[in-house]
Amino acid sequence: MSLIPGIGEVRFNRLLKHFKRVSDVFNAEVEVLAEVGRISRKMAESIKRGYDCAEVQKILAKLSNAGIKIVTMEDADYPGKLREIYDPPPVLYFAGDMPSANAPSVAVIGSRKASSYGKSMTERITAELVAAGMVIVSGFARGIDSVAHSTAIENRGKTIAVMGCGLDIIYPSENKQLYEKIIRSGCAITEFKPGTPPEAGNFPKRNRIISGISAGVVIIEAAQKSGALLTARHALDQGREVFAVPGPANSASSEGTNKLIKSGAKMTTSVADILEELRIQFKTPPISQSEKRKMESLDGDQKLIYQNLDENGVQIDRLAALVSVAMPKLLGLLLEMELSGYVRTLPGKRYARV
């Protein structure tokens, strides 16, 4: 039904809300369709005639060749939070593995012209969100979006890239390798059918999906007219939480985020700010029986530190937030534990259980 000219998200959802199933829409009388859908008789007759089978077959062939799948609002796999928004896309095209419909997710977005500060904050916040079990959603753009996707993958997390074109078109083209990594550790999704180019008007529509699929939106660097601010507006309209990372007062790339904070967005400098607001707690890594026996010889803060480490390593800033121990003291305790054979140091200021 989404292929019938003139049937956009709002009309589709209005008809589906009334008839419950797409098959019942096609079986309805023209007069009923016109009244319920608030559409012209001509459009109602187009619905009764049905879709162009040749066009559908053409699209299905493209999907199959490109490894692209479809999920509709009638499917259980359709993202749960996306159903809640005013104009959810009736059909999503995706490549990779769609996370479970109710998987907790947070969007991390920002400027295409990311500064070293913006990249550093994106890496830190994204890594900590992944460690807390969050799926990272972003828009696959240059700059902050690409850093968010890459960091999620590097930390063995899941990420969703929301595209502003058909999935058979990689935009920006320099992100081709990143795209391949994303669909191996998460998925890329779009509401646009194959062959749809990345036109300017697609991206504001894309932004409502980024916020709609997420519990909250974290904005890291945004100029006054950044598209990330449009996503923030969508998030507020959808009842999602909006977080903004403050930046230097003299930085043009932080004007938008600083303005958001003045307007009531929640200022955030660490993932603890985000999880506290979303009421999502850090996951405590599972502990084996042998590790439990090791813990018995530890006291107080060292036991808490060991409990919150895992075999893959935990970044030092996240560990400090988890155990609420001041950094100088934490570093001293970790050194003692490393000398005693309880922990080991990994690249990137990360620590792992031994």
Short mmCIF file of C-alpha atoms in Angstrom, two decimals:
data_model
loop_
_atom_site.label_atom_id
_atom_site.label_comp_id
_atom_site.label_asym_id
_atom_site.label_seq_id
_atom_site.Cartn_x
_atom_site.Cartn_y
_atom_site.Cartn_z
CA MET A 1 0.00 0.00 0.00
CA SER A 2 2.93 2.33 0.65
CA LEU A 3 3.74 2.14 -3.10
CA ILE A 4 0.42 3.74 -4.10
CA PRO A 5 1.03 7.40 -5.05
CA GLY A 6 -0.31 9.83 -2.45
CA ILE A 7 -0.41 7.32 0.41
CA GLY A 8 2.11 8.70 2.85
CA GLU A 9 2.79 7.75 6.47
CA VAL A 10 -0.14 9.72 7.94
CA ARG A 11 -2.80 8.36 5.55
CA PHE A 12 -1.38 4.84 5.75
CA ASN A 13 -1.47 4.87 9.55
CA ARG A 14 -4.97 6.39 9.62
CA LEU A 15 -6.27 3.57 7.40
CA LEU A 16 -4.37 0.88 9.29
CA LYS A 17 -5.62 2.17 12.66
CA HIS A 18 -9.21 1.82 11.45
CA PHE A 19 -8.99 -1.44 9.49
CA LYS A 20 -6.27 -3.12 11.62
CA ARG A 21 -4.89 -5.13 8.68
CA VAL A 22 -3.65 -4.07 5.24
CA SER A 23 -5.69 -6.84 3.58
CA ASP A 24 -8.86 -5.34 5.09
CA VAL A 25 -7.97 -1.94 3.60
CA PHE A 26 -7.86 -3.42 0.09
CA ASN A 27 -11.15 -5.24 0.68
CA ALA A 28 -13.02 -2.14 1.86
CA GLU A 29 -15.55 -0.28 -0.30
CA VAL A 30 -14.45 2.90 -2.08
CA GLU A 31 -16.89 5.08 -0.12
CA VAL A 32 -15.63 3.73 3.21
CA LEU A 33 -12.00 4.24 2.21
CA ALA A 34 -12.67 7.82 1.18
CA GLU A 35 -14.45 8.61 4.45
CA VAL A 36 -12.07 6.86 6.84
CA GLY A 37 -8.86 7.91 5.09
CA ARG A 38 -10.12 11.46 4.43
CA ILE A 39 -9.00 11.05 0.85
CA SER A 40 -10.51 11.74 -2.56
CA ARG A 41 -12.64 9.19 -4.35
CA LYS A 42 -9.94 8.99 -7.03
CA MET A 43 -7.32 7.97 -4.48
CA ALA A 44 -9.73 5.50 -2.86
CA GLU A 45 -10.24 3.92 -6.28
CA SER A 46 -6.45 3.68 -6.66
CA ILE A 47 -6.30 1.73 -3.40
CA LYS A 48 -9.06 -0.62 -4.61
CA ARG A 49 -7.14 -1.26 -7.84
CA GLY A 50 -4.21 -2.28 -5.66
CA TYR A 51 -0.50 -1.94 -6.21
CA ASP A 52 1.50 -2.33 -9.39
CA CYS A 53 2.62 -5.99 -9.29
CA ALA A 54 5.43 -5.37 -11.77
CA GLU A 55 6.81 -2.57 -9.60
CA VAL A 56 6.59 -4.74 -6.47
CA GLN A 57 8.44 -7.61 -8.20
CA LYS A 58 11.10 -5.18 -9.37
CA ILE A 59 11.63 -3.89 -5.83
CA LEU A 60 11.68 -7.39 -4.31
CA ALA A 61 14.35 -8.47 -6.83
CA LYS A 62 16.50 -5.48 -5.91
CA LEU A 63 16.09 -6.26 -2.22
CA SER A 64 17.06 -9.89 -2.63
CA ASN A 65 20.13 -9.07 -4.70
CA ALA A 66 21.31 -6.50 -2.18
CA GLY A 67 20.64 -8.61 0.95
CA ILE A 68 17.95 -6.19 2.11
CA LYS A 69 14.92 -7.28 4.14
CA ILE A 70 11.58 -5.67 4.98
CA VAL A 71 9.74 -5.22 8.26
CA THR A 72 6.27 -3.66 8.43
CA MET A 73 4.18 -2.25 11.25
CA GLU A 74 2.20 -5.50 11.24
CA ASP A 75 5.35 -7.49 12.12
CA ALA A 76 6.46 -8.29 15.68
CA ASP A 77 10.04 -7.30 14.79
CA TYR A 78 9.08 -3.70 14.02
CA PRO A 79 10.87 -1.43 16.55
CA GLY A 80 8.60 -1.02 19.55
CA LYS A 81 9.33 2.63 20.33
CA LEU A 82 8.95 3.66 16.70
CA ARG A 83 5.32 2.52 16.77
CA GLU A 84 4.63 5.18 19.40
CA ILE A 85 5.38 8.24 17.24
CA TYR A 86 2.78 10.22 15.32
CA ASP A 87 3.91 9.20 11.82
CA PRO A 88 5.85 5.90 11.99
CA PRO A 89 7.06 4.64 8.61
CA PRO A 90 4.74 1.82 7.46
CA VAL A 91 7.67 -0.11 5.99
CA LEU A 92 11.32 -0.28 7.01
CA TYR A 93 14.01 -1.69 4.74
CA PHE A 94 16.99 -3.08 6.64
CA ALA A 95 20.29 -4.89 6.15
CA GLY A 96 21.95 -6.84 8.93
CA ASP A 97 20.23 -8.07 12.08
CA MET A 98 17.50 -5.92 13.56
CA PRO A 99 17.84 -5.74 17.38
CA SER A 100 14.87 -7.06 19.34
CA ALA A 101 11.83 -4.81 19.07
CA ASN A 102 12.22 -3.51 22.63
CA ALA A 103 16.03 -3.38 22.89
CA PRO A 104 17.08 -0.26 24.86
CA SER A 105 18.66 2.24 22.49
CA VAL A 106 20.11 5.74 22.66
CA ALA A 107 20.86 8.03 19.72
CA VAL A 108 24.27 9.73 19.55
CA ILE A 109 24.42 12.44 16.90
CA GLY A 110 26.13 15.72 16.09
CA SER A 111 28.12 17.85 13.70
CA ARG A 112 29.52 16.61 10.40
CA LYS A 113 32.54 18.83 11.08
CA ALA A 114 33.56 17.24 14.36
CA SER A 115 36.40 18.75 16.38
CA SER A 116 38.93 16.65 18.29
CA TYR A 117 36.94 17.49 21.45
CA GLY A 118 33.70 16.32 19.83
CA LYS A 119 35.26 13.07 18.64
CA SER A 120 36.76 12.41 22.07
CA MET A 121 33.45 12.98 23.88
CA THR A 122 31.62 10.82 21.33
CA GLU A 123 34.06 7.94 21.84
CA ARG A 124 33.80 8.20 25.62
CA ILE A 125 30.02 8.45 25.88
CA THR A 126 29.35 5.84 23.19
CA ALA A 127 31.74 3.30 24.76
CA GLU A 128 30.08 3.75 28.15
CA LEU A 129 26.57 3.44 26.69
CA VAL A 130 27.60 0.20 24.96
CA ALA A 131 29.02 -1.10 28.24
CA ALA A 132 25.64 -0.35 29.83
CA GLY A 133 23.91 -2.52 27.23
CA MET A 134 22.57 0.24 24.99
CA VAL A 135 22.13 -0.09 21.23
CA ILE A 136 23.67 3.00 19.59
CA VAL A 137 21.52 4.75 16.98
CA SER A 138 22.92 7.38 14.62
CA GLY A 139 22.51 8.84 11.15
CA PHE A 140 25.58 7.50 9.29
CA ALA A 141 26.71 11.03 8.42
CA ARG A 142 30.30 12.25 8.44
CA GLY A 143 31.72 13.45 11.74
CA ILE A 144 30.04 12.61 15.06
CA ASP A 145 27.63 10.03 13.57
CA SER A 146 30.44 8.01 12.00
CA VAL A 147 32.48 8.14 15.22
CA ALA A 148 29.47 6.90 17.21
CA HIS A 149 28.93 3.93 14.88
CA SER A 150 32.65 3.06 14.80
CA THR A 151 33.05 3.29 18.57
CA ALA A 152 30.04 1.04 19.17
CA ILE A 153 31.55 -1.59 16.86
CA GLU A 154 35.04 -1.30 18.40
CA ASN A 155 33.49 -1.92 21.83
CA ARG A 156 31.59 -4.97 20.58
CA GLY A 157 28.24 -3.22 20.80
CA LYS A 158 25.28 -3.08 18.45
CA THR A 159 24.55 -0.03 16.33
CA ILE A 160 21.74 1.07 14.02
CA ALA A 161 22.45 3.38 11.08
CA VAL A 162 19.35 5.28 9.94
CA MET A 163 19.87 6.20 6.29
CA GLY A 164 18.43 9.03 4.23
CA CYS A 165 18.41 7.06 0.96
CA GLY A 166 17.86 3.54 -0.36
CA LEU A 167 20.13 0.92 1.17
CA ASP A 168 21.60 0.11 -2.23
CA ILE A 169 23.25 3.55 -2.17
CA ILE A 170 26.07 4.19 0.30
CA TYR A 171 26.06 7.84 1.32
CA PRO A 172 28.52 9.27 2.10
CA SER A 173 30.51 7.02 -0.25
CA GLU A 174 33.64 7.07 1.95
CA ASN A 175 31.65 5.17 4.61
CA LYS A 176 31.40 1.99 2.53
CA GLN A 177 33.69 -0.01 4.85
CA LEU A 178 31.86 1.35 7.90
CA TYR A 179 28.54 0.25 6.36
CA GLU A 180 29.83 -3.30 5.94
CA LYS A 181 30.93 -3.36 9.59
CA ILE A 182 27.58 -1.97 10.77
CA ILE A 183 25.51 -4.65 9.07
CA ARG A 184 27.73 -7.31 10.65
CA SER A 185 27.26 -5.97 14.19
CA GLY A 186 23.82 -4.39 13.96
CA CYS A 187 21.84 -3.06 11.04
CA ALA A 188 21.21 -0.22 8.63
CA ILE A 189 17.58 0.87 8.18
CA THR A 190 15.64 3.26 5.98
CA GLU A 191 12.08 4.02 4.99
CA PHE A 192 13.20 4.76 1.42
CA LYS A 193 12.93 2.06 -1.22
CA PRO A 194 15.99 0.91 -3.19
CA GLY A 195 17.18 3.40 -5.76
CA THR A 196 16.11 6.45 -3.73
CA PRO A 197 18.97 8.98 -3.91
CA PRO A 198 20.17 10.95 -0.85
CA GLU A 199 18.14 14.07 -1.58
CA ALA A 200 18.16 16.96 0.90
CA GLY A 201 14.48 16.54 1.78
CA ASN A 202 15.03 12.93 2.91
CA PHE A 203 17.18 13.79 5.91
CA PRO A 204 14.64 15.73 8.00
CA LYS A 205 12.28 12.74 7.55
CA ARG A 206 15.12 10.39 8.50
CA ASN A 207 15.72 12.37 11.71
CA ARG A 208 12.30 11.52 13.16
CA ILE A 209 13.23 7.83 12.94
CA ILE A 210 16.56 8.39 14.73
CA SER A 211 14.76 9.93 17.70
CA GLY A 212 11.66 7.75 17.44
CA ILE A 213 13.58 4.49 17.71
CA SER A 214 15.52 5.72 20.77
CA ALA A 215 14.81 6.25 24.46
CA GLY A 216 16.87 9.44 24.38
CA VAL A 217 19.01 11.55 22.06
CA VAL A 218 22.54 12.71 22.95
CA ILE A 219 23.79 15.65 20.89
CA ILE A 220 27.56 16.19 20.78
CA GLU A 221 28.54 19.37 18.92
CA ALA A 222 25.98 21.14 16.77
CA ALA A 223 26.14 24.52 15.09
CA GLN A 224 23.20 26.94 15.14
CA LYS A 225 21.62 25.44 12.01
CA SER A 226 22.70 21.82 12.46
CA GLY A 227 20.38 19.01 11.40
CA ALA A 228 21.01 17.50 14.84
CA LEU A 229 18.85 20.28 16.29
CA LEU A 230 15.97 19.14 14.07
CA THR A 231 16.36 15.68 15.56
CA ALA A 232 16.24 17.24 19.03
CA ARG A 233 12.96 18.91 18.09
CA HIS A 234 11.54 15.60 16.87
CA ALA A 235 12.68 13.98 20.12
CA LEU A 236 10.84 16.55 22.23
CA ASP A 237 7.69 16.16 20.10
CA GLN A 238 7.91 12.39 20.58
CA GLY A 239 8.39 12.63 24.36
CA ARG A 240 12.01 11.48 24.25
CA GLU A 241 14.76 12.77 26.53
CA VAL A 242 17.26 15.21 25.00
CA PHE A 243 20.83 15.42 26.29
CA ALA A 244 23.48 17.89 25.15
CA VAL A 245 27.22 17.90 25.72
CA PRO A 246 28.45 21.43 26.52
CA GLY A 247 31.26 22.89 24.46
CA PRO A 248 33.56 25.92 24.52
CA ALA A 249 31.67 29.23 24.54
CA ASN A 250 33.76 30.50 21.62
CA SER A 251 33.25 27.43 19.44
CA ALA A 252 30.79 27.79 16.55
CA SER A 253 30.35 24.01 16.47
CA SER A 254 29.01 24.08 20.04
CA GLU A 255 26.62 27.02 19.67
CA GLY A 256 23.67 24.71 19.04
CA THR A 257 24.35 22.33 21.95
CA ASN A 258 24.99 25.19 24.37
CA LYS A 259 21.72 26.81 23.27
CA LEU A 260 19.88 23.51 23.79
CA ILE A 261 21.16 23.38 27.37
CA LYS A 262 19.91 26.95 27.97
CA SER A 263 16.53 25.89 26.57
CA GLY A 264 16.20 22.97 28.98
CA ALA A 265 18.07 20.04 27.42
CA LYS A 266 19.87 17.99 30.05
CA MET A 267 23.55 18.85 30.21
CA THR A 268 25.67 15.72 30.17
CA THR A 269 29.38 15.13 30.57
CA SER A 270 29.25 11.39 31.32
CA VAL A 271 27.03 8.44 30.67
CA ALA A 272 25.94 8.39 34.31
CA ASP A 273 23.91 11.58 33.60
CA ILE A 274 22.10 9.82 30.76
CA LEU A 275 21.41 6.51 32.50
CA GLU A 276 20.22 8.24 35.65
CA GLU A 277 17.66 10.23 33.66
CA LEU A 278 16.56 7.19 31.64
CA ARG A 279 16.54 5.07 34.83
CA ILE A 280 18.72 2.45 33.15
CA GLN A 281 21.39 0.97 35.36
CA PHE A 282 24.82 -0.28 34.33
CA LYS A 283 24.90 -3.99 33.73
CA THR A 284 27.05 -5.82 36.26
CA PRO A 285 29.23 -8.32 34.34
CA PRO A 286 28.56 -12.00 35.19
CA ILE A 287 31.01 -13.62 37.62
CA SER A 288 32.12 -17.25 37.42
CA GLN A 289 32.58 -19.51 40.45
CA SER A 290 36.39 -19.24 40.26
CA GLU A 291 36.11 -15.46 40.12
CA LYS A 292 33.80 -15.48 43.13
CA ARG A 293 36.47 -17.37 45.07
CA LYS A 294 39.03 -14.73 44.05
CA MET A 295 36.72 -11.99 45.28
CA GLU A 296 36.62 -13.52 48.77
CA SER A 297 40.22 -12.42 49.38
CA LEU A 298 39.44 -8.81 48.43
CA ASP A 299 38.07 -6.12 50.71
CA GLY A 300 35.79 -3.12 50.29
CA ASP A 301 36.48 -1.05 47.20
CA GLN A 302 38.73 -3.68 45.60
CA LYS A 303 35.91 -6.22 45.71
CA LEU A 304 33.54 -3.68 44.12
CA ILE A 305 36.10 -2.87 41.42
CA TYR A 306 36.65 -6.54 40.60
CA GLN A 307 32.91 -7.16 40.45
CA ASN A 308 32.44 -4.42 37.86
CA LEU A 309 35.28 -5.52 35.56
CA ASP A 310 35.00 -8.15 32.84
CA GLU A 311 37.39 -10.11 30.62
CA ASN A 312 37.12 -7.64 27.73
CA GLY A 313 38.10 -4.57 29.74
CA VAL A 314 36.28 -1.56 31.18
CA GLN A 315 37.32 2.00 30.39
CA ILE A 316 38.68 3.85 33.44
CA ASP A 317 36.12 6.70 33.38
CA ARG A 318 33.20 4.28 33.26
CA LEU A 319 34.74 2.22 36.07
CA ALA A 320 35.03 5.34 38.21
CA ALA A 321 31.33 6.09 37.62
CA LEU A 322 30.39 2.51 38.45
CA VAL A 323 32.23 2.25 41.77
CA SER A 324 32.02 5.93 42.85
CA VAL A 325 35.70 6.04 43.79
CA ALA A 326 37.82 9.17 43.21
CA MET A 327 40.22 8.76 40.29
CA PRO A 328 43.52 9.02 42.25
CA LYS A 329 42.36 6.40 44.74
CA LEU A 330 40.96 4.18 41.98
CA LEU A 331 44.26 4.21 40.08
CA GLY A 332 46.12 3.25 43.25
CA LEU A 333 43.75 0.36 43.98
CA LEU A 334 44.02 -0.88 40.39
CA LEU A 335 47.82 -0.84 40.61
CA GLU A 336 47.71 -2.92 43.79
CA MET A 337 45.28 -5.37 42.19
CA GLU A 338 47.42 -5.65 39.06
CA LEU A 339 50.55 -6.39 41.10
CA SER A 340 48.58 -9.04 43.01
CA GLY A 341 47.37 -10.68 39.78
CA TYR A 342 43.70 -9.71 39.94
CA VAL A 343 43.53 -7.31 37.00
CA ARG A 344 45.48 -6.46 33.85
CA THR A 345 45.83 -3.21 31.91
CA LEU A 346 44.60 -3.02 28.30
CA PRO A 347 45.16 -0.31 25.65
CA GLY A 348 42.92 2.74 25.85
CA LYS A 349 42.98 3.07 29.66
CA ARG A 350 40.92 -0.10 30.12
CA TYR A 351 41.18 -2.72 32.84
CA ALA A 352 40.11 -6.36 32.76
CA ARG A 353 39.71 -9.21 35.24
CA VAL A 354 42.40 -11.88 35.28
#
